[in-house]
Short mmCIF file of C-alpha atoms in Angstrom, two decimals:
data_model
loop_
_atom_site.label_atom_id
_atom_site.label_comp_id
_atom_site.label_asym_id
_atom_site.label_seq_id
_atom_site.Cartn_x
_atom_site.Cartn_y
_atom_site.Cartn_z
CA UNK O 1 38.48 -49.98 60.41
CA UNK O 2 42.04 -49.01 61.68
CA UNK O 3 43.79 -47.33 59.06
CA UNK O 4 47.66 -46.43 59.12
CA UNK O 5 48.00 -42.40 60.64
CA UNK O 6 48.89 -39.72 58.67
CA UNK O 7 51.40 -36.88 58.78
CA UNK O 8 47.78 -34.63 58.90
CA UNK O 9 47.07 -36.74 62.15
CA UNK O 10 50.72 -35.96 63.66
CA UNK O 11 50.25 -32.42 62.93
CA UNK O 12 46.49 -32.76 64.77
CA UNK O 13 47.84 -34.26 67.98
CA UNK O 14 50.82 -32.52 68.59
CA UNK O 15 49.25 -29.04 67.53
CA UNK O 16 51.78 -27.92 64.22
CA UNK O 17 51.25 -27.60 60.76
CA UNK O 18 51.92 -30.51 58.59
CA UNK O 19 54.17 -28.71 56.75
CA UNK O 20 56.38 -28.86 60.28
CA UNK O 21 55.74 -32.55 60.68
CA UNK O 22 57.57 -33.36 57.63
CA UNK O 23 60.58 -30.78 58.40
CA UNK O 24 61.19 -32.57 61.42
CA UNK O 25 60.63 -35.92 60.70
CA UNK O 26 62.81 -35.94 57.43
CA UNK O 27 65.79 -34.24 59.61
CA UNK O 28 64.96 -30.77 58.59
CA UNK O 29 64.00 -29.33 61.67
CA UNK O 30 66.47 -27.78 63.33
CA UNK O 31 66.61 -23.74 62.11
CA UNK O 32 62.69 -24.11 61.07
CA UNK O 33 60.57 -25.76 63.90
CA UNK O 34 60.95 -24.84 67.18
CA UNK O 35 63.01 -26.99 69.93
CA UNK O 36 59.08 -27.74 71.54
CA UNK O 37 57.16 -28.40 68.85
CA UNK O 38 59.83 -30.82 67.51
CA UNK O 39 59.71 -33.14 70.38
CA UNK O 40 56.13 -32.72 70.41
CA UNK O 41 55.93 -33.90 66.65
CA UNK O 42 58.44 -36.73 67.60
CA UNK O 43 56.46 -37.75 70.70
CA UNK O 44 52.76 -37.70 68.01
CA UNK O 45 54.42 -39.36 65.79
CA UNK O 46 55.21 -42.47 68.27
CA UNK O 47 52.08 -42.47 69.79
CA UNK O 48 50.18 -42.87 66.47
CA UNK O 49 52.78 -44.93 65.11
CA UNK O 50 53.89 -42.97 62.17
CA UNK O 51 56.38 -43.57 59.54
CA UNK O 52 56.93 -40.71 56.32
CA UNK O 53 55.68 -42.62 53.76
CA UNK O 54 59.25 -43.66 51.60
CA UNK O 55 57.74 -43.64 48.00
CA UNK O 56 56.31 -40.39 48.35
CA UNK O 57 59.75 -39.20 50.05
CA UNK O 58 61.91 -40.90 47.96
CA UNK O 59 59.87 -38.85 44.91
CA UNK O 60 60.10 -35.79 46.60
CA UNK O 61 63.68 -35.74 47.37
CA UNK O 62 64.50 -37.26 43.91
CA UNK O 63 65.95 -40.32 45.23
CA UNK O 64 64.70 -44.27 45.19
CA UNK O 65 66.94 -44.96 47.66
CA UNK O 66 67.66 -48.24 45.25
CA UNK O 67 71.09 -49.53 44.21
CA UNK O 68 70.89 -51.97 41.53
CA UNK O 69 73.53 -54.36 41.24
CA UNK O 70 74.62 -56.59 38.06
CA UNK O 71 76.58 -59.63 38.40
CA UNK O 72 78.01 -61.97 35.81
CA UNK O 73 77.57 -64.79 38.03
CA UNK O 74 77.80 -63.86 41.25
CA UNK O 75 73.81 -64.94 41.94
CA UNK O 76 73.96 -68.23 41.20
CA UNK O 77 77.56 -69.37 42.18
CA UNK O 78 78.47 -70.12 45.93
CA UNK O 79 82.00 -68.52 45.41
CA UNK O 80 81.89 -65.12 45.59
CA UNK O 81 78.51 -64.40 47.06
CA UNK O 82 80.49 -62.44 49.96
CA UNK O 83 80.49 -59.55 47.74
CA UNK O 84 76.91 -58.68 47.60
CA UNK O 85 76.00 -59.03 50.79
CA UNK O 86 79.01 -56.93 52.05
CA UNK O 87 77.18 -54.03 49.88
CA UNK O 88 74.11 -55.00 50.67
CA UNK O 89 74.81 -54.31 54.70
CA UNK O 90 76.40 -51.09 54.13
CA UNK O 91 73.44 -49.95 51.96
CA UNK O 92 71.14 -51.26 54.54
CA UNK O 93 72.77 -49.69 57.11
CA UNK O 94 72.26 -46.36 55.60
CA UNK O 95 68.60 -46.60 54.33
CA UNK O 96 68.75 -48.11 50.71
CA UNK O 97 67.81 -51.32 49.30
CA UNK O 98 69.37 -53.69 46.80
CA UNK O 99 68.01 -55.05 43.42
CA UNK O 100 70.66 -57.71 42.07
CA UNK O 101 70.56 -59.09 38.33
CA UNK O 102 72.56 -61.82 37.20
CA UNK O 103 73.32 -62.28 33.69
CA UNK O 104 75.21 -65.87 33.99
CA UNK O 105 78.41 -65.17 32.55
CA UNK O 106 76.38 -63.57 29.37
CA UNK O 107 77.93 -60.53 27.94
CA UNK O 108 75.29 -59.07 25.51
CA UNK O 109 73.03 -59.09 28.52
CA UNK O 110 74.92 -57.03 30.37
CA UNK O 111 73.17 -53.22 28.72
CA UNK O 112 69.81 -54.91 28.91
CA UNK O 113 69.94 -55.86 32.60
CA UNK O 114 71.80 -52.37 33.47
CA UNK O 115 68.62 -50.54 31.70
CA UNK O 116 66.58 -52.78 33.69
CA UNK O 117 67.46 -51.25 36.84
CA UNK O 118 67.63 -47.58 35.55
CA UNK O 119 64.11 -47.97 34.54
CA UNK O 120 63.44 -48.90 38.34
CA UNK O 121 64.90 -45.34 38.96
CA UNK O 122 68.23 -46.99 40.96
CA UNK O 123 70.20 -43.99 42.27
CA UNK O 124 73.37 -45.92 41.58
CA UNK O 125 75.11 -49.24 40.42
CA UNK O 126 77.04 -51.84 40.91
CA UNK O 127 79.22 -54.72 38.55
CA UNK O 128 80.30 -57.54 40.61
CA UNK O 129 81.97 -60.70 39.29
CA UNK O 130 83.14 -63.95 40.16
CA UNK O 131 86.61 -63.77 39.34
CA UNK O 132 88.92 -60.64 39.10
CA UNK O 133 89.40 -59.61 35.11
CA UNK O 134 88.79 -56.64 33.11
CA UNK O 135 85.21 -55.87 32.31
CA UNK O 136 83.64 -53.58 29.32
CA UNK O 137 81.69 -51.43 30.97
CA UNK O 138 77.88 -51.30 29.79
CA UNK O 139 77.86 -47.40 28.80
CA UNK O 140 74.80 -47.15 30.34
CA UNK O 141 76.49 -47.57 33.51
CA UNK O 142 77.67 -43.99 33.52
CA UNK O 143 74.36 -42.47 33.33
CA UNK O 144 74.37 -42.85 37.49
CA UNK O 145 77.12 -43.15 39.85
CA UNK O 146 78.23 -46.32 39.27
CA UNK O 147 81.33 -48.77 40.79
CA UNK O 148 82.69 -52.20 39.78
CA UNK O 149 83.69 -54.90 42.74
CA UNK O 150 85.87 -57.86 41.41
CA UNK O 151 86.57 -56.51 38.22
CA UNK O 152 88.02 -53.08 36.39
CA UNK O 153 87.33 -50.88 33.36
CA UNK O 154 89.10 -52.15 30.26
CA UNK O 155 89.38 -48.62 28.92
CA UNK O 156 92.82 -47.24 29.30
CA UNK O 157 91.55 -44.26 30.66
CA UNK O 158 88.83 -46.14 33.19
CA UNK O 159 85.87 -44.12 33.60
CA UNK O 160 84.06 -46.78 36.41
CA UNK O 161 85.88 -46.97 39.90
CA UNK O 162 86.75 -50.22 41.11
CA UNK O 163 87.73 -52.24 44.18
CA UNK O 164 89.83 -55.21 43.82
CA UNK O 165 92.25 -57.52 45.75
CA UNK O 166 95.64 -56.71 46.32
CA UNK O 167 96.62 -60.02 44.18
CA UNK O 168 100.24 -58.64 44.31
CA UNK O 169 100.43 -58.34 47.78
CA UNK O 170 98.58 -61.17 48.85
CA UNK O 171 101.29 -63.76 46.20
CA UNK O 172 103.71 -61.96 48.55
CA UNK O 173 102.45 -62.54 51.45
CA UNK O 174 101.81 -66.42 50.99
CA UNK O 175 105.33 -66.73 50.02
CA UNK O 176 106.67 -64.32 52.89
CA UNK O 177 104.74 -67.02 55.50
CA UNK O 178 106.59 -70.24 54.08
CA UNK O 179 109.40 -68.33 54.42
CA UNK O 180 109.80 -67.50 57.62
CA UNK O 181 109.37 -71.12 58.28
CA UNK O 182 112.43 -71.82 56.87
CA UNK O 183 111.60 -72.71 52.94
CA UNK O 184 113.77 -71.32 50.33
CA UNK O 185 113.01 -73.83 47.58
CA UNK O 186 109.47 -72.77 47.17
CA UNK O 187 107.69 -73.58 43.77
CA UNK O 188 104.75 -71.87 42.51
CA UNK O 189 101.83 -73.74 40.53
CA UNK O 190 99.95 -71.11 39.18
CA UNK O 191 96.22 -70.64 37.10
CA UNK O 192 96.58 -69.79 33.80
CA UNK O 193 97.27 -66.18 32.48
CA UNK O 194 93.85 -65.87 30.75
CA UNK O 195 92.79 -64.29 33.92
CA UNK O 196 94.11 -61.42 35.83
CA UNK O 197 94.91 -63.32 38.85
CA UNK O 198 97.35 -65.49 38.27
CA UNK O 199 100.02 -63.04 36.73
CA UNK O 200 99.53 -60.79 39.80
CA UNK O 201 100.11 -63.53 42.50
CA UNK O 202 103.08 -64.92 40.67
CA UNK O 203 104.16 -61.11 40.57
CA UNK O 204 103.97 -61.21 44.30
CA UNK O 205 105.84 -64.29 44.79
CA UNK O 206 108.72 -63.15 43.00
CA UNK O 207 108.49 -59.71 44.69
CA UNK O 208 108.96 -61.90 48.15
CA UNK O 209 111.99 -63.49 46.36
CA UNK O 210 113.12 -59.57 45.73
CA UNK O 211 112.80 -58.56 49.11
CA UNK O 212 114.86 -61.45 50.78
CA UNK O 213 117.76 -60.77 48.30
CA UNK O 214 117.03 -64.36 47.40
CA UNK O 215 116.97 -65.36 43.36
CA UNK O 216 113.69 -66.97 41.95
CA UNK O 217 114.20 -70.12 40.37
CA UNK O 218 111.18 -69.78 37.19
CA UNK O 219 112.13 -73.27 37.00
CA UNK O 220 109.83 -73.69 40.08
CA UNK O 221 107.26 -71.01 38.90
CA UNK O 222 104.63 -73.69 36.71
CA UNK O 223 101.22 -72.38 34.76
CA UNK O 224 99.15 -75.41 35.22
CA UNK O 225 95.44 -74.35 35.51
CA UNK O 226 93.01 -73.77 38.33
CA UNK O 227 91.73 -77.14 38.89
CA UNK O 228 92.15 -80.25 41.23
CA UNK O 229 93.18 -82.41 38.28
CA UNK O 230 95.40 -79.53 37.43
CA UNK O 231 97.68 -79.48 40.74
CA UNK O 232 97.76 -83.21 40.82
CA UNK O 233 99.29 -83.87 37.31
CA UNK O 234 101.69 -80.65 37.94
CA UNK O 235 102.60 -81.50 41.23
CA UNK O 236 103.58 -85.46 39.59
CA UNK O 237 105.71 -83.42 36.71
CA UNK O 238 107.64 -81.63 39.23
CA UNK O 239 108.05 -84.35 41.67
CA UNK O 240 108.16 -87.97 40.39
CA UNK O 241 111.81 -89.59 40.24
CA UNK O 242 113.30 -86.08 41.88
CA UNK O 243 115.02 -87.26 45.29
CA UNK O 244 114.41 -85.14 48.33
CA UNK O 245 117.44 -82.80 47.69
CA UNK O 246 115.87 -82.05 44.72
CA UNK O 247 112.37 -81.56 45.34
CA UNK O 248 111.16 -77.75 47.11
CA UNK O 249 110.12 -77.75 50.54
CA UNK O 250 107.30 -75.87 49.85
CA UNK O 251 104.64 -75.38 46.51
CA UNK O 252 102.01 -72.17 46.88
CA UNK O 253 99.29 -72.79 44.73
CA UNK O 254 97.12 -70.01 42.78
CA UNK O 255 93.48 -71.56 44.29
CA UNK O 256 92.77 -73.92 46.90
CA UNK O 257 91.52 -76.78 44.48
CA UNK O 258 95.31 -76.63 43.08
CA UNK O 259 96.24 -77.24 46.55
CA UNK O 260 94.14 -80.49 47.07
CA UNK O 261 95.54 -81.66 44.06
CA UNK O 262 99.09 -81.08 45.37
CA UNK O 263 98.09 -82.62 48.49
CA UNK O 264 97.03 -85.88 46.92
CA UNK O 265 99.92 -86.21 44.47
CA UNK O 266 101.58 -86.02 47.71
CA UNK O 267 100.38 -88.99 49.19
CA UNK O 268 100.44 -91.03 46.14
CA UNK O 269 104.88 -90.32 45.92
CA UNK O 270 104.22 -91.16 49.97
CA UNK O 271 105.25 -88.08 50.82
CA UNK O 272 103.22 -86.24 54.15
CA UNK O 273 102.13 -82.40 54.04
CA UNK O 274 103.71 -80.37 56.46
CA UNK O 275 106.45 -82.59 57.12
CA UNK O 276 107.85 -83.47 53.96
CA UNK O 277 106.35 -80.61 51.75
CA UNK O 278 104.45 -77.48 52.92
CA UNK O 279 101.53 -76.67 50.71
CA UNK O 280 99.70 -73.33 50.39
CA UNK O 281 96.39 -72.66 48.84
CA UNK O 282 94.75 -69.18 48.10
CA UNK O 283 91.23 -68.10 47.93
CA UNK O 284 89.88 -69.56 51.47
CA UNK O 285 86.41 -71.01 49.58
CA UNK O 286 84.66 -72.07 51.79
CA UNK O 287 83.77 -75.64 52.21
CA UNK O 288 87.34 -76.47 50.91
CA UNK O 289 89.97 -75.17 52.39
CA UNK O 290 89.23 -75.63 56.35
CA UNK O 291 87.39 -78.93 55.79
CA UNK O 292 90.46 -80.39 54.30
CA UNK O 293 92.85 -82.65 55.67
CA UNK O 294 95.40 -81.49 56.08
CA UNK O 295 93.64 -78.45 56.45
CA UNK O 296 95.04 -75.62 53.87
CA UNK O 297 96.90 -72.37 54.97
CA UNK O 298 95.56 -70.23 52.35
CA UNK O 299 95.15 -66.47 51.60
CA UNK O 300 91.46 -65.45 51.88
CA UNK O 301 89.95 -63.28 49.61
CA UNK O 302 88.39 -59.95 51.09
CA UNK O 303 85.05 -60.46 49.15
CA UNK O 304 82.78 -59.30 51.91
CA UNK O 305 85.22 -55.92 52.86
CA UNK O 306 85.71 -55.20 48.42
CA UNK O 307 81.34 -55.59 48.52
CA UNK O 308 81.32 -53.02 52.01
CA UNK O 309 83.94 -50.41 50.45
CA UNK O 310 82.34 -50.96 46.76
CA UNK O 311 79.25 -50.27 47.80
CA UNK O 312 80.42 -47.28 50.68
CA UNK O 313 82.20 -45.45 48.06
CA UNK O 314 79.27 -45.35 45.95
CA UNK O 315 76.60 -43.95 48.49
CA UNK O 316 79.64 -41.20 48.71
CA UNK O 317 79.05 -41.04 44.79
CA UNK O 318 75.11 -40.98 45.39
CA UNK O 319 75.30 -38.14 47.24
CA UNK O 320 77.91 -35.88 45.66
CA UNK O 321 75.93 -36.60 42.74
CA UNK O 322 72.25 -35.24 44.07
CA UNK O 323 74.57 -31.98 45.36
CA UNK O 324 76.00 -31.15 42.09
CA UNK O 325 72.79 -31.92 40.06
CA UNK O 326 70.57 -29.87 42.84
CA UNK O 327 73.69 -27.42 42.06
CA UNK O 328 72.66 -27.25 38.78
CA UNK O 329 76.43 -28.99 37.78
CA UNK O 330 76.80 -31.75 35.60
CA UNK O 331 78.54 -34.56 37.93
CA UNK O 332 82.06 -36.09 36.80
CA UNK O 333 83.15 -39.60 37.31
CA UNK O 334 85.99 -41.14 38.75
CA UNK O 335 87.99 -44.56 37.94
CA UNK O 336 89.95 -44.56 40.96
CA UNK O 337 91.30 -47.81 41.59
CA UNK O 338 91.01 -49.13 45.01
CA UNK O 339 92.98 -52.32 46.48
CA UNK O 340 91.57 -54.34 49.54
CA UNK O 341 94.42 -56.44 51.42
CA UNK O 342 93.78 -60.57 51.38
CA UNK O 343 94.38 -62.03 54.71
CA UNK O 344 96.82 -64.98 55.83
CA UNK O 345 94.85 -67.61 57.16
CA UNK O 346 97.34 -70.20 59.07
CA UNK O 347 96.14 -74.02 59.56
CA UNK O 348 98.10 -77.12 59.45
CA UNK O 349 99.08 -77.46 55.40
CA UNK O 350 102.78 -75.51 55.94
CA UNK O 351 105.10 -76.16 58.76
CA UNK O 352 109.06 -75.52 58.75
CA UNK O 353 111.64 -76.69 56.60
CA UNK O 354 112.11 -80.50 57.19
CA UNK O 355 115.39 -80.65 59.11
CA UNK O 356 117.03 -82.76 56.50
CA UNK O 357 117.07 -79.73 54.07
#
């Protein structure tokens, strides 16, 4: 029977000790083997068809080469799924694998589900969540290096890392590209302030206000929830019985799904989007925002790039941590706080100001 070769049968066929085999092949050879022997070990090694054997590597060097991830929802919802498999390419990329738990938006499983995966021996972890708010951070977290995506440490003095949207910047930014279409009278349906969001985009919208030397009108600025319903019935309060001088030339919503519902109180006061009113969403979900008619300009969350630099910053947590504990040091942690640009996405919800205005 064929059976799979061994480092013994590498060191056999290329004439070395197996002790050399496995300096070379798990990128310690250079300064130990010689030059000639290496590629000879290299060249045995493809011939037989070798591979080290990554259990009995991975408990030699200490390492599982496993990053366990916990979401809240992220698992079973097709929102922010972007996150995960932005960490999941950088760890592949760089020899792990991910184990992902989802705890469906329950809190008191969050400590069972973390001790899960540190039973499995992860070398590090990851909190990811559907929507950006404040998270209490399972204390067994810290007993690895650890790193939150989509959400931060409640603490005041955060212990867990995170990397989150620039919410500020990207409220900004939505109102900056009305704006240089002409719109001045630009209202703002927001979400609700239960969740971190919605503050922060409303922060950036008056910040664009700021920067023009323009005043906000908070007359304009309406918390109406995050819904389709939501935008609909706030988008009727602010324009039913108001006459075109009166109405803004432009609302930015909080989500996309506020924007459909601004779209379609819209039609129903026979008003068209661009021409009459310019409507901007935020989010880009997918399956909403391009497939709608008109479809929405929007701000598109960075979910696969705050998964990628989540999950990069922690394999640069990994391995400072093996240095310092093969250093005989006890590792310290760091809640650095790091923010990951939305991007403008253009389509044919705004236009300019109409020329009446």
């Amino acid at each position: 029977m064929n059976r799979k070769a061994t480092a013994l049968d590498v060191a056999k066929l290329a004439g070395v000790s197996r002790s050399a085999v496995s300096l070379v092949l798990n990128g310690r050879g250079d300064g130990n083997v010689a030059l000639e022997s290496q590629q000879r070990i290299r060249e045995a090694a493809a011939t037989l068809n070798y591979t080290p054997n990554k259990i009995a590597l991975s408990l030699r060097n200490r390492q599982s080469r496993i990053i366990g991830i916990v979401s809240d929802q992220v698992v079973t919802s097709p929102f922010d799924g972007n996150i995960i498999a932005g960490a999941d390419a950088v760890a592949r990329e760089h020899g792990f694998v991910t184990v992902v738990m989802d705890t469906e938006l329950d809190g008191s499983r969050d400590e069972g589900a973390v001790e899960t995966l540190l039973d499995r021996q992860v070398d590090g972890l990851m909190y990811v969540t559907v929507g950006l708010r404040p998270l209490h951070v399972p204390a067994n977290m810290e007993r690895v290096p650890s790193i939150l995506a989509n959400c931060f440490d409640d603490r005041p003095e955060a212990g867990v890392g995170a990397v989150i949207p620039d919410e500020v910047r990207g409220g900004r930014e939505a109102a900056e590209h009305v704006m240089s279409l002409g719109h001045r009278d630009i209202a703002f349906l927001a979400g609700d302030s239960l969740t971190p969001a919605a503050p922060r985009r409303i922060e950036g919208y008056r910040d664009a206000f700021l920067r023009a030397g323009l005043p906000v009108n908070e007359a304009r600025v309406l918390q109406v929830g995050w819904d389709i319903d939501a935008g609909f019935h706030g988008t009727m309060k602010l324009l039913d019985g108001v006459g075109a001088g009166r109405r803004p030339t432009a609302i930015l919503c909080a989500n996309d799904r506020l924007a459909i519902g601004v779209v379609l109180a819209c039609y129903r006061l026979g008003l068209s989007v661009p021409q009459d009113i310019s409507v901007m969403g935020y989010d880009d979900e997918f399956r909403v925002a391009k497939p709608m008619v008109p479809a929405l300009s929007t701000m598109a969350l960075p979910l696969r790039e705050m998964g990628a630099a989540a999950m990069t910053a922690l394999l640069g947590d990994v391995t400072q941590h093996r240095a310092q504990l093969d250093d005989h040091r006890v590792p310290g942690g760091s809640g650095t706080e790091t923010m990951v640009p939305c991007r403008l996405v253009v389509r044919e919800s705004t236009g300019p100001v109409p020329a009446e205005r």
